[in-house]
Short mmCIF file of C-alpha atoms in Angstrom, two decimals:
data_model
loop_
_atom_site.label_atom_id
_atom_site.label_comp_id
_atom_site.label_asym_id
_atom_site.label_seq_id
_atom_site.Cartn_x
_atom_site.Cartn_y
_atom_site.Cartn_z
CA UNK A 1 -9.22 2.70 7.84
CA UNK A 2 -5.54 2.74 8.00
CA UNK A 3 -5.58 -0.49 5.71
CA UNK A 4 -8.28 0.98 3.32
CA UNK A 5 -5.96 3.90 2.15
CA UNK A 6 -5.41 3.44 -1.19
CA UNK A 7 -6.25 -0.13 -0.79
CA UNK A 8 -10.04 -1.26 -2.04
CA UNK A 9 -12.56 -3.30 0.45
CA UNK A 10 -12.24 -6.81 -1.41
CA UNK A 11 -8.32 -6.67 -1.00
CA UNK A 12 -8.81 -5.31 2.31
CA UNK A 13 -11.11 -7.92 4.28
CA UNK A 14 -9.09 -11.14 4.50
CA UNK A 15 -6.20 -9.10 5.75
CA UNK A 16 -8.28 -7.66 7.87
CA UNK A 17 -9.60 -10.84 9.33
CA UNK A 18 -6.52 -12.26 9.96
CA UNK A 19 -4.97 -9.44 11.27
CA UNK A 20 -7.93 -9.30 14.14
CA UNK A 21 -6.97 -12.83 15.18
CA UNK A 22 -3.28 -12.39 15.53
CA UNK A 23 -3.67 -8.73 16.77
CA UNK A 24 -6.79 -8.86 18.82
CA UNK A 25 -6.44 -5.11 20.35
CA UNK A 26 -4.25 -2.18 20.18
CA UNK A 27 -1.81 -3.71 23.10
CA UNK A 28 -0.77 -6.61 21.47
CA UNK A 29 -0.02 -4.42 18.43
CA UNK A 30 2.03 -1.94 20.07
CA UNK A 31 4.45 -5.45 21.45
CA UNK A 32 4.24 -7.13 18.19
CA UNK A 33 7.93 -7.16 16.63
CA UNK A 34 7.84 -5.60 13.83
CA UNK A 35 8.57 -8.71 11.72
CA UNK A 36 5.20 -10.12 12.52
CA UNK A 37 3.77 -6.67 11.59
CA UNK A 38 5.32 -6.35 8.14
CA UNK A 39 4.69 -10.24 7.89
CA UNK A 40 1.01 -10.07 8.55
CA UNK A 41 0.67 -6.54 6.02
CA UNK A 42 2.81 -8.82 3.78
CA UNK A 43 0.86 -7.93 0.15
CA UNK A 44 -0.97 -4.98 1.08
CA UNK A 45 1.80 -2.82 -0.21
CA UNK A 46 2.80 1.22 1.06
CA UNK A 47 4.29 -0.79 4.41
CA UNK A 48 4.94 3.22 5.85
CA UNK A 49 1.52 2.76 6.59
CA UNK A 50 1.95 -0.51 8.74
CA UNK A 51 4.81 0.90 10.68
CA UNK A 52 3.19 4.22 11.32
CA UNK A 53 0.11 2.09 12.96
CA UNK A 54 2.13 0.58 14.97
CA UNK A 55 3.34 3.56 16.46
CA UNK A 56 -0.03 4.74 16.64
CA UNK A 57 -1.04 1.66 18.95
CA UNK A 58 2.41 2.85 20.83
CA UNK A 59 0.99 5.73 21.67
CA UNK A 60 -2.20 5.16 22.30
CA UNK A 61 -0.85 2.93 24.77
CA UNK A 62 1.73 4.95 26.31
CA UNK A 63 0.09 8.19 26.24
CA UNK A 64 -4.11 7.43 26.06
CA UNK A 65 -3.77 4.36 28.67
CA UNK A 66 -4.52 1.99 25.72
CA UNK A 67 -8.19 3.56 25.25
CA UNK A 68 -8.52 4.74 21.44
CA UNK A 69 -8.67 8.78 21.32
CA UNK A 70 -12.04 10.10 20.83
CA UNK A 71 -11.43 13.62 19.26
CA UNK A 72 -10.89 14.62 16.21
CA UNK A 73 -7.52 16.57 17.26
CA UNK A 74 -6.39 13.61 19.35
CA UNK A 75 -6.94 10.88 16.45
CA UNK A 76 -5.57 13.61 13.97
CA UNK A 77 -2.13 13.56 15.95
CA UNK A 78 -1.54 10.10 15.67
CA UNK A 79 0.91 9.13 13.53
CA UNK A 80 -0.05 8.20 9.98
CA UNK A 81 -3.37 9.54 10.52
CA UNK A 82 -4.66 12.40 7.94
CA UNK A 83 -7.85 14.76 7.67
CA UNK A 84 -9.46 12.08 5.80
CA UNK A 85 -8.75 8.47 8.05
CA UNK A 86 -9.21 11.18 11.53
CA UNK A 87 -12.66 12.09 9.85
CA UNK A 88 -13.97 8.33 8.67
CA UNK A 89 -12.87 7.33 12.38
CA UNK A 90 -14.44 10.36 14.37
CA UNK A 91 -17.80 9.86 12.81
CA UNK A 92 -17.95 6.49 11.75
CA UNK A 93 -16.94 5.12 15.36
CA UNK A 94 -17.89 8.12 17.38
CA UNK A 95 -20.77 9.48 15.35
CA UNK A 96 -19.32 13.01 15.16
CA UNK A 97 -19.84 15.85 12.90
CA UNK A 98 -16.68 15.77 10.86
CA UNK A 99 -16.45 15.55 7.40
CA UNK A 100 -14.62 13.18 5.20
CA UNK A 101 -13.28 13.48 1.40
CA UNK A 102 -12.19 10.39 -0.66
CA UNK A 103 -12.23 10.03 -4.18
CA UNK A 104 -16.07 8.47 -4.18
CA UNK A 105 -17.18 11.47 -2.19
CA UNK A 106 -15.18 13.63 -4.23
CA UNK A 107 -17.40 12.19 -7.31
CA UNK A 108 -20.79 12.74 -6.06
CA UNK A 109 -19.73 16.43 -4.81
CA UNK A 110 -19.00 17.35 -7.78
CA UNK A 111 -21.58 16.25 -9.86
CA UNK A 112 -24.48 17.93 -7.68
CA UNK A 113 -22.92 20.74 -7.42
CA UNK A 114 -21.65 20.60 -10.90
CA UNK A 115 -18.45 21.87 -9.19
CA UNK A 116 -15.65 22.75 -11.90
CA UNK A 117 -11.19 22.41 -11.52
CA UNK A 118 -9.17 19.77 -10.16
CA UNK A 119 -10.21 18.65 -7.09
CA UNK A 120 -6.62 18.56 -6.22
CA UNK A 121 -6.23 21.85 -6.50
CA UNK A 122 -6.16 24.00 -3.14
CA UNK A 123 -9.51 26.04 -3.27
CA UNK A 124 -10.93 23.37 -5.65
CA UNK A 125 -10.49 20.96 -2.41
CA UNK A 126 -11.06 23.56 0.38
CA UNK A 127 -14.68 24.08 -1.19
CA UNK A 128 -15.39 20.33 -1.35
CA UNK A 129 -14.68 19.71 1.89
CA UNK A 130 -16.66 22.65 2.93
CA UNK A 131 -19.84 20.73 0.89
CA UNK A 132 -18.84 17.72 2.96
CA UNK A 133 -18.98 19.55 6.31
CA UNK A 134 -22.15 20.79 5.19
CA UNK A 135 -23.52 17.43 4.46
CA UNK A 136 -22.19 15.81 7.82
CA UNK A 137 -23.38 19.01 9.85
CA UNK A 138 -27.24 18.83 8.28
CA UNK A 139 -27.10 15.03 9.18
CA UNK A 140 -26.04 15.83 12.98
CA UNK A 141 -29.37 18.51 12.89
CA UNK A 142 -31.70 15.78 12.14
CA UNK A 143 -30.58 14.31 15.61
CA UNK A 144 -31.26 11.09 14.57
CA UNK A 145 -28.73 8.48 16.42
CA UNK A 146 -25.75 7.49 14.08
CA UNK A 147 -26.78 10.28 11.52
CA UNK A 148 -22.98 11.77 11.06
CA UNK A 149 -21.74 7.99 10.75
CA UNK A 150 -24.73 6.86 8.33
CA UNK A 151 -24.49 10.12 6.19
CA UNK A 152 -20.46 10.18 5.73
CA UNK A 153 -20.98 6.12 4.79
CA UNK A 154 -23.75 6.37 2.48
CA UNK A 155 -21.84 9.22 0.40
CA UNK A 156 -18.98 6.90 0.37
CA UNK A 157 -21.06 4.07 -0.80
CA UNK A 158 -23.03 6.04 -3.21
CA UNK A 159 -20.05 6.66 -5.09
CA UNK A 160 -18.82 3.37 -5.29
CA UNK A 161 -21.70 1.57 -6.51
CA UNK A 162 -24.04 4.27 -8.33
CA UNK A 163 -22.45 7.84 -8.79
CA UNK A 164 -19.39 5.45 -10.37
CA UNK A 165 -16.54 6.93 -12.76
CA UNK A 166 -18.18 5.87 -15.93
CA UNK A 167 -21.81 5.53 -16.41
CA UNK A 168 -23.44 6.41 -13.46
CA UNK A 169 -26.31 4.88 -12.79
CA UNK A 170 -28.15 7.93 -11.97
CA UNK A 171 -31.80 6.35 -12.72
CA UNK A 172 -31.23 4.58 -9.26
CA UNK A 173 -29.81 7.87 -7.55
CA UNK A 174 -31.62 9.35 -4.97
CA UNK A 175 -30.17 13.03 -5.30
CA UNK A 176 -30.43 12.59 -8.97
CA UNK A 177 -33.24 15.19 -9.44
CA UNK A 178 -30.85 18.05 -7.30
CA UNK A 179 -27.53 17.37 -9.45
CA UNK A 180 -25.93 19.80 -11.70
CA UNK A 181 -24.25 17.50 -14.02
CA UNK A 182 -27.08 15.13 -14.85
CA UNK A 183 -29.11 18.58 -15.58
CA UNK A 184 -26.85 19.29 -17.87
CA UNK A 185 -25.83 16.13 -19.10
CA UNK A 186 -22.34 16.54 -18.25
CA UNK A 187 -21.95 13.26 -15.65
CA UNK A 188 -18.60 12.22 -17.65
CA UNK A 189 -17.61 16.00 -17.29
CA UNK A 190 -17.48 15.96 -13.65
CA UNK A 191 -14.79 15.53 -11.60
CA UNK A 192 -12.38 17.83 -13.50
CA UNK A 193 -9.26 15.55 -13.08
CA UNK A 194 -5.94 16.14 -14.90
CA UNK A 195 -4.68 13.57 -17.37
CA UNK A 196 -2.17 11.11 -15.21
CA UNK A 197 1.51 11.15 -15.71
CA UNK A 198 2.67 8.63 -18.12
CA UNK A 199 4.04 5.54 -15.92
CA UNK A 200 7.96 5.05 -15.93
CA UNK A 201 9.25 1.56 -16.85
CA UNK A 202 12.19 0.49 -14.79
CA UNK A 203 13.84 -2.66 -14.83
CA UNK A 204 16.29 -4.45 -12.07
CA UNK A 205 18.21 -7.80 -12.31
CA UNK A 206 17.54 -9.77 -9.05
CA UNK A 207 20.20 -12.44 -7.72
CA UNK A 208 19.18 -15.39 -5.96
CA UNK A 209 22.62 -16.56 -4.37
CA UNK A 210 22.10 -19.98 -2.81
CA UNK A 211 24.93 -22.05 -0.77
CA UNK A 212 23.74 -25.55 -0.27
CA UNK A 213 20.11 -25.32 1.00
CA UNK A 214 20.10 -21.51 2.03
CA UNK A 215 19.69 -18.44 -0.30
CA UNK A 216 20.89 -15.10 0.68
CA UNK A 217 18.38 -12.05 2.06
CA UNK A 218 19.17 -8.78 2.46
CA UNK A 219 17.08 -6.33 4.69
CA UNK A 220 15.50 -2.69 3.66
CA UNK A 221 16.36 -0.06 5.80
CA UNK A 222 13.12 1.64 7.77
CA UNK A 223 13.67 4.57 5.37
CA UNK A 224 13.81 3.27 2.29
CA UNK A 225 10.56 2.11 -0.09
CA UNK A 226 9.83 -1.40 1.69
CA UNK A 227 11.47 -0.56 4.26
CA UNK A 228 11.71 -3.50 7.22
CA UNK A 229 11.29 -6.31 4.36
CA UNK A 230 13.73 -8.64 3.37
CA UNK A 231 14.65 -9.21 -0.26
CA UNK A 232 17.13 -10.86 -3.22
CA UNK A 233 19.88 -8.74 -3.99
CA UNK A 234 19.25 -6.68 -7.31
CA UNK A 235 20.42 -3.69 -9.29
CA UNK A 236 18.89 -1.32 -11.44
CA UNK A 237 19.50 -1.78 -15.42
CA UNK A 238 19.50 1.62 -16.33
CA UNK A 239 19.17 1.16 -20.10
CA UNK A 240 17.72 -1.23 -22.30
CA UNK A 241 21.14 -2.12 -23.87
CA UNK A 242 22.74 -3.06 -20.79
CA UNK A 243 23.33 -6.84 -19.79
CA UNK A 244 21.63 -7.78 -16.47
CA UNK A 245 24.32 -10.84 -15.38
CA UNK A 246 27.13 -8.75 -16.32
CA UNK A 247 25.24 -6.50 -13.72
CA UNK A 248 25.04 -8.92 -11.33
CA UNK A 249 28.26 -10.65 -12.09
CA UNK A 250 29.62 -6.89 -11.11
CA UNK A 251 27.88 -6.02 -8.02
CA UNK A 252 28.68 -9.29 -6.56
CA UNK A 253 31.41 -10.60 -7.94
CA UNK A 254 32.70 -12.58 -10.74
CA UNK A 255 35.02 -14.80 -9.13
CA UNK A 256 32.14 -15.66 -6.39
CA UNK A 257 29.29 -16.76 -8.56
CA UNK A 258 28.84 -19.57 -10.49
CA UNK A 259 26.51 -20.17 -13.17
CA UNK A 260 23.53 -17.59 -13.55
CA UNK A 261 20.24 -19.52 -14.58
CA UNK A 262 17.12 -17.27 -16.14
CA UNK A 263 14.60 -18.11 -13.45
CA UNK A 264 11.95 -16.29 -14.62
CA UNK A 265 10.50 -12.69 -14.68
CA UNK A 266 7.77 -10.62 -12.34
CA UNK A 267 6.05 -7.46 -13.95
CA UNK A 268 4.44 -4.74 -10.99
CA UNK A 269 3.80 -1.46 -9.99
CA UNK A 270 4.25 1.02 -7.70
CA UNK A 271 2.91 4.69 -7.44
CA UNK A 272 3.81 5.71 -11.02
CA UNK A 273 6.35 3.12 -12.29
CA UNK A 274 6.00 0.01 -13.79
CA UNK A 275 8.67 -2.05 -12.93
CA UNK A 276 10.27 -5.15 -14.28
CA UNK A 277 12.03 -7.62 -11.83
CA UNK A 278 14.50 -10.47 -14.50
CA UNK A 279 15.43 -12.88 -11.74
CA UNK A 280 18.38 -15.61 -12.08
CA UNK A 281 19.51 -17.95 -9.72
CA UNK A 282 23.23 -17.73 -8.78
CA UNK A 283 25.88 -20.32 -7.00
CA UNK A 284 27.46 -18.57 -4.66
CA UNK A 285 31.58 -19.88 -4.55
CA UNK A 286 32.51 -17.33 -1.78
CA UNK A 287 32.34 -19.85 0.93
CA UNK A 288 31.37 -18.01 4.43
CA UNK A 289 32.18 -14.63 3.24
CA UNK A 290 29.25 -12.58 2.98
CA UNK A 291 27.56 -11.10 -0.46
CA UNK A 292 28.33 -7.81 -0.71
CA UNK A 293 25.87 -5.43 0.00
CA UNK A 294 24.88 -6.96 3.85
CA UNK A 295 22.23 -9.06 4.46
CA UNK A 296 22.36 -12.80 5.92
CA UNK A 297 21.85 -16.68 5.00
CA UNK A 298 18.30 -18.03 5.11
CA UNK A 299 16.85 -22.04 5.09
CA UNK A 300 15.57 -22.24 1.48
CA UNK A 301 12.54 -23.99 3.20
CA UNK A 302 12.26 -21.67 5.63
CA UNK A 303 12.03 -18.25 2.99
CA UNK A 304 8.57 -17.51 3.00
CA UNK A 305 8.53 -17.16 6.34
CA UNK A 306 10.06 -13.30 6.24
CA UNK A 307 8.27 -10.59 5.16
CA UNK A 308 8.74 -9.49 2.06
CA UNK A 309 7.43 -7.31 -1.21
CA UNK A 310 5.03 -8.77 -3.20
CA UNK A 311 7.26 -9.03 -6.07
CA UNK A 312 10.47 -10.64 -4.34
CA UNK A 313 7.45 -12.85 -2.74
CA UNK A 314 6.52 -13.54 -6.33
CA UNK A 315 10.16 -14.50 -7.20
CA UNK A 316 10.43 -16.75 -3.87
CA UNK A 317 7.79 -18.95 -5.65
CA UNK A 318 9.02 -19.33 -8.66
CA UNK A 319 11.38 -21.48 -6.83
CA UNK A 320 9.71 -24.35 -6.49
CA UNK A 321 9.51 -24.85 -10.09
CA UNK A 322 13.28 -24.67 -10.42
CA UNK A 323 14.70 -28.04 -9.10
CA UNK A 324 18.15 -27.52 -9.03
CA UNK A 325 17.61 -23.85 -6.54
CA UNK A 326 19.12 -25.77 -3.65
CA UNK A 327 21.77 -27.56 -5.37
CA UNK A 328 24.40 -24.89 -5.03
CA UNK A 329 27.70 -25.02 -4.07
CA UNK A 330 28.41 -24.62 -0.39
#
């Protein structure tokens, strides 16, 4: 669940699968360092979420004798656990009467009950989960085993694959003769979302300092964006007009690197920006002394082994198309 948030299914299983056979139960999570956490989450992106389960296993540990929680309350309190992943877990795994609200869900609600405003808005979103609880609560009536589990799963799944964002397939629905929207033939009406905020371009010049056959890493405090991953030291270009190696050349020194080769560039996002990463690869004439900014040498052959962000991953590989990387000065 924790790996699902804002993460979809396909992404989500072969990280899943090898995080099961490296981190069999919630003990050998909770002593994991948390380099082999971040390493094995490597990709999956929002790493808060990685470090908050692995206090969660910490305290399930210290605190629940290494047995999973089985409230609601209990698995609400862990940390970087919500309303929704507490209600997927308490009736998906425990077969509980709890409700649970993700965007699929969110979908079908509103449709039947042709239910009008953001759902992000406070009552708007009070009253769905309120048709949720109602859902999950007529399922646990039936007292049919696994009803709370089956019901919150097949609303989920509806969603995904029929009641979907743009021509629902509501011929193969089976609530289709109780909704709202398709009564009205409003479907494309329903949910009432606001228009997104325009994405914000940003653009940073990364360094790749290399001394003989190592390349200098520097490491992301816990409470920054990344935080625990290693990366190439960079800067923000704050304007289109401004040169990105006279950047570089001033962050790090002119005197201490050499030539500045174009090694290539890697285009992501995250949350609402879309950010541009122009990498060069940089001698580094400084001898022992350190690049400013902190960090610490690392065996070029050895780089992929640290976690790090998908894009500076990205950038690592570009590497090995770039013969001379490890010819720098030492």
């Amino acid at each position: 669940e924790i790996m699902l948030q804002q993460t979809q299914v396909t992404t989500v299983v072969p990280y899943w699968e090898r995080w099961r056979r490296a981190l069999p139960d919630v003990a050998t999570l909770a002593a994991a360092t948390e380099e082999t956490v971040l390493k094995l989450w490597e990709g999956l992106g929002y790493y808060r979420r990685v470090r908050h389960l692995q206090t969660a296993a910490r305290v399930i540990v210290e605190s629940h004798g290494g047995r999973f929680p089985g409230s609601f309350e209990e698995i609400l309190a862990l940390p970087g656990v919500g309303r929704y992943t507490a209600g997927a877990i308490s009736s998906i795994a425990f077969d509980q009467p709890i409700p649970i609200l993700d965007g699929n869900v969110i979908r079908v609600l509103c449709r039947i009950g042709a239910i009008s405003g953001d759902p992000k808005d406070r009552l708007v979103n009070e009253r769905l989960w309120s048709e949720a609880a109602r859902w999950v609560k007529s399922a646990a009536a039936t007292g049919r085993p696994l009803s709370c589990s089956h019901i919150n799963q097949a609303l989920m799944e509806l969603g995904a694959v029929v009641c979907t964002p743009r021509t629902p397939a509501c011929e193969r629905c089976p609530l289709a003769n109780g909704c709202q929207a398709r009564a009205a033939g409003q479907t494309d009406g329903y949910p009432q979302i606001r228009e997104r905020v325009r994405a914000t371009p940003r653009e940073f010049a990364v360094a790749v300092i290399v001394r003989g056959g190592s390349v200098w890493l520097r490491h992301r405090a816990a409470n920054e964006v990344n935080g625990g991953l290693w990366e190439f030291p960079n800067v923000e270009v704050e304007t289109e007009q401004a040169d990105a190696e006279g950047l570089l050349r001033t962050r790090f020194g002119s005197s201490l690197l050499g030539r500045l080769e174009p090694l290539g560039v890697v285009r992501h996002s995250i949350t609402r920006y879309r950010i541009l990463q122009r990498a060069y690869v940089a001698d580094w004439r400084g001898g022992r002394r350190p690049v400013p900014g902190g960090g610490e040498w690392w065996p070029g052959e050895k780089l992929l082994e640290r976690p790090m962000s998908s894009a500076h991953r990205r950038i690592a590989g570009l590497l090995g198309g770039n013969g001379s990387a490890w010819s720098g000065a030492t």
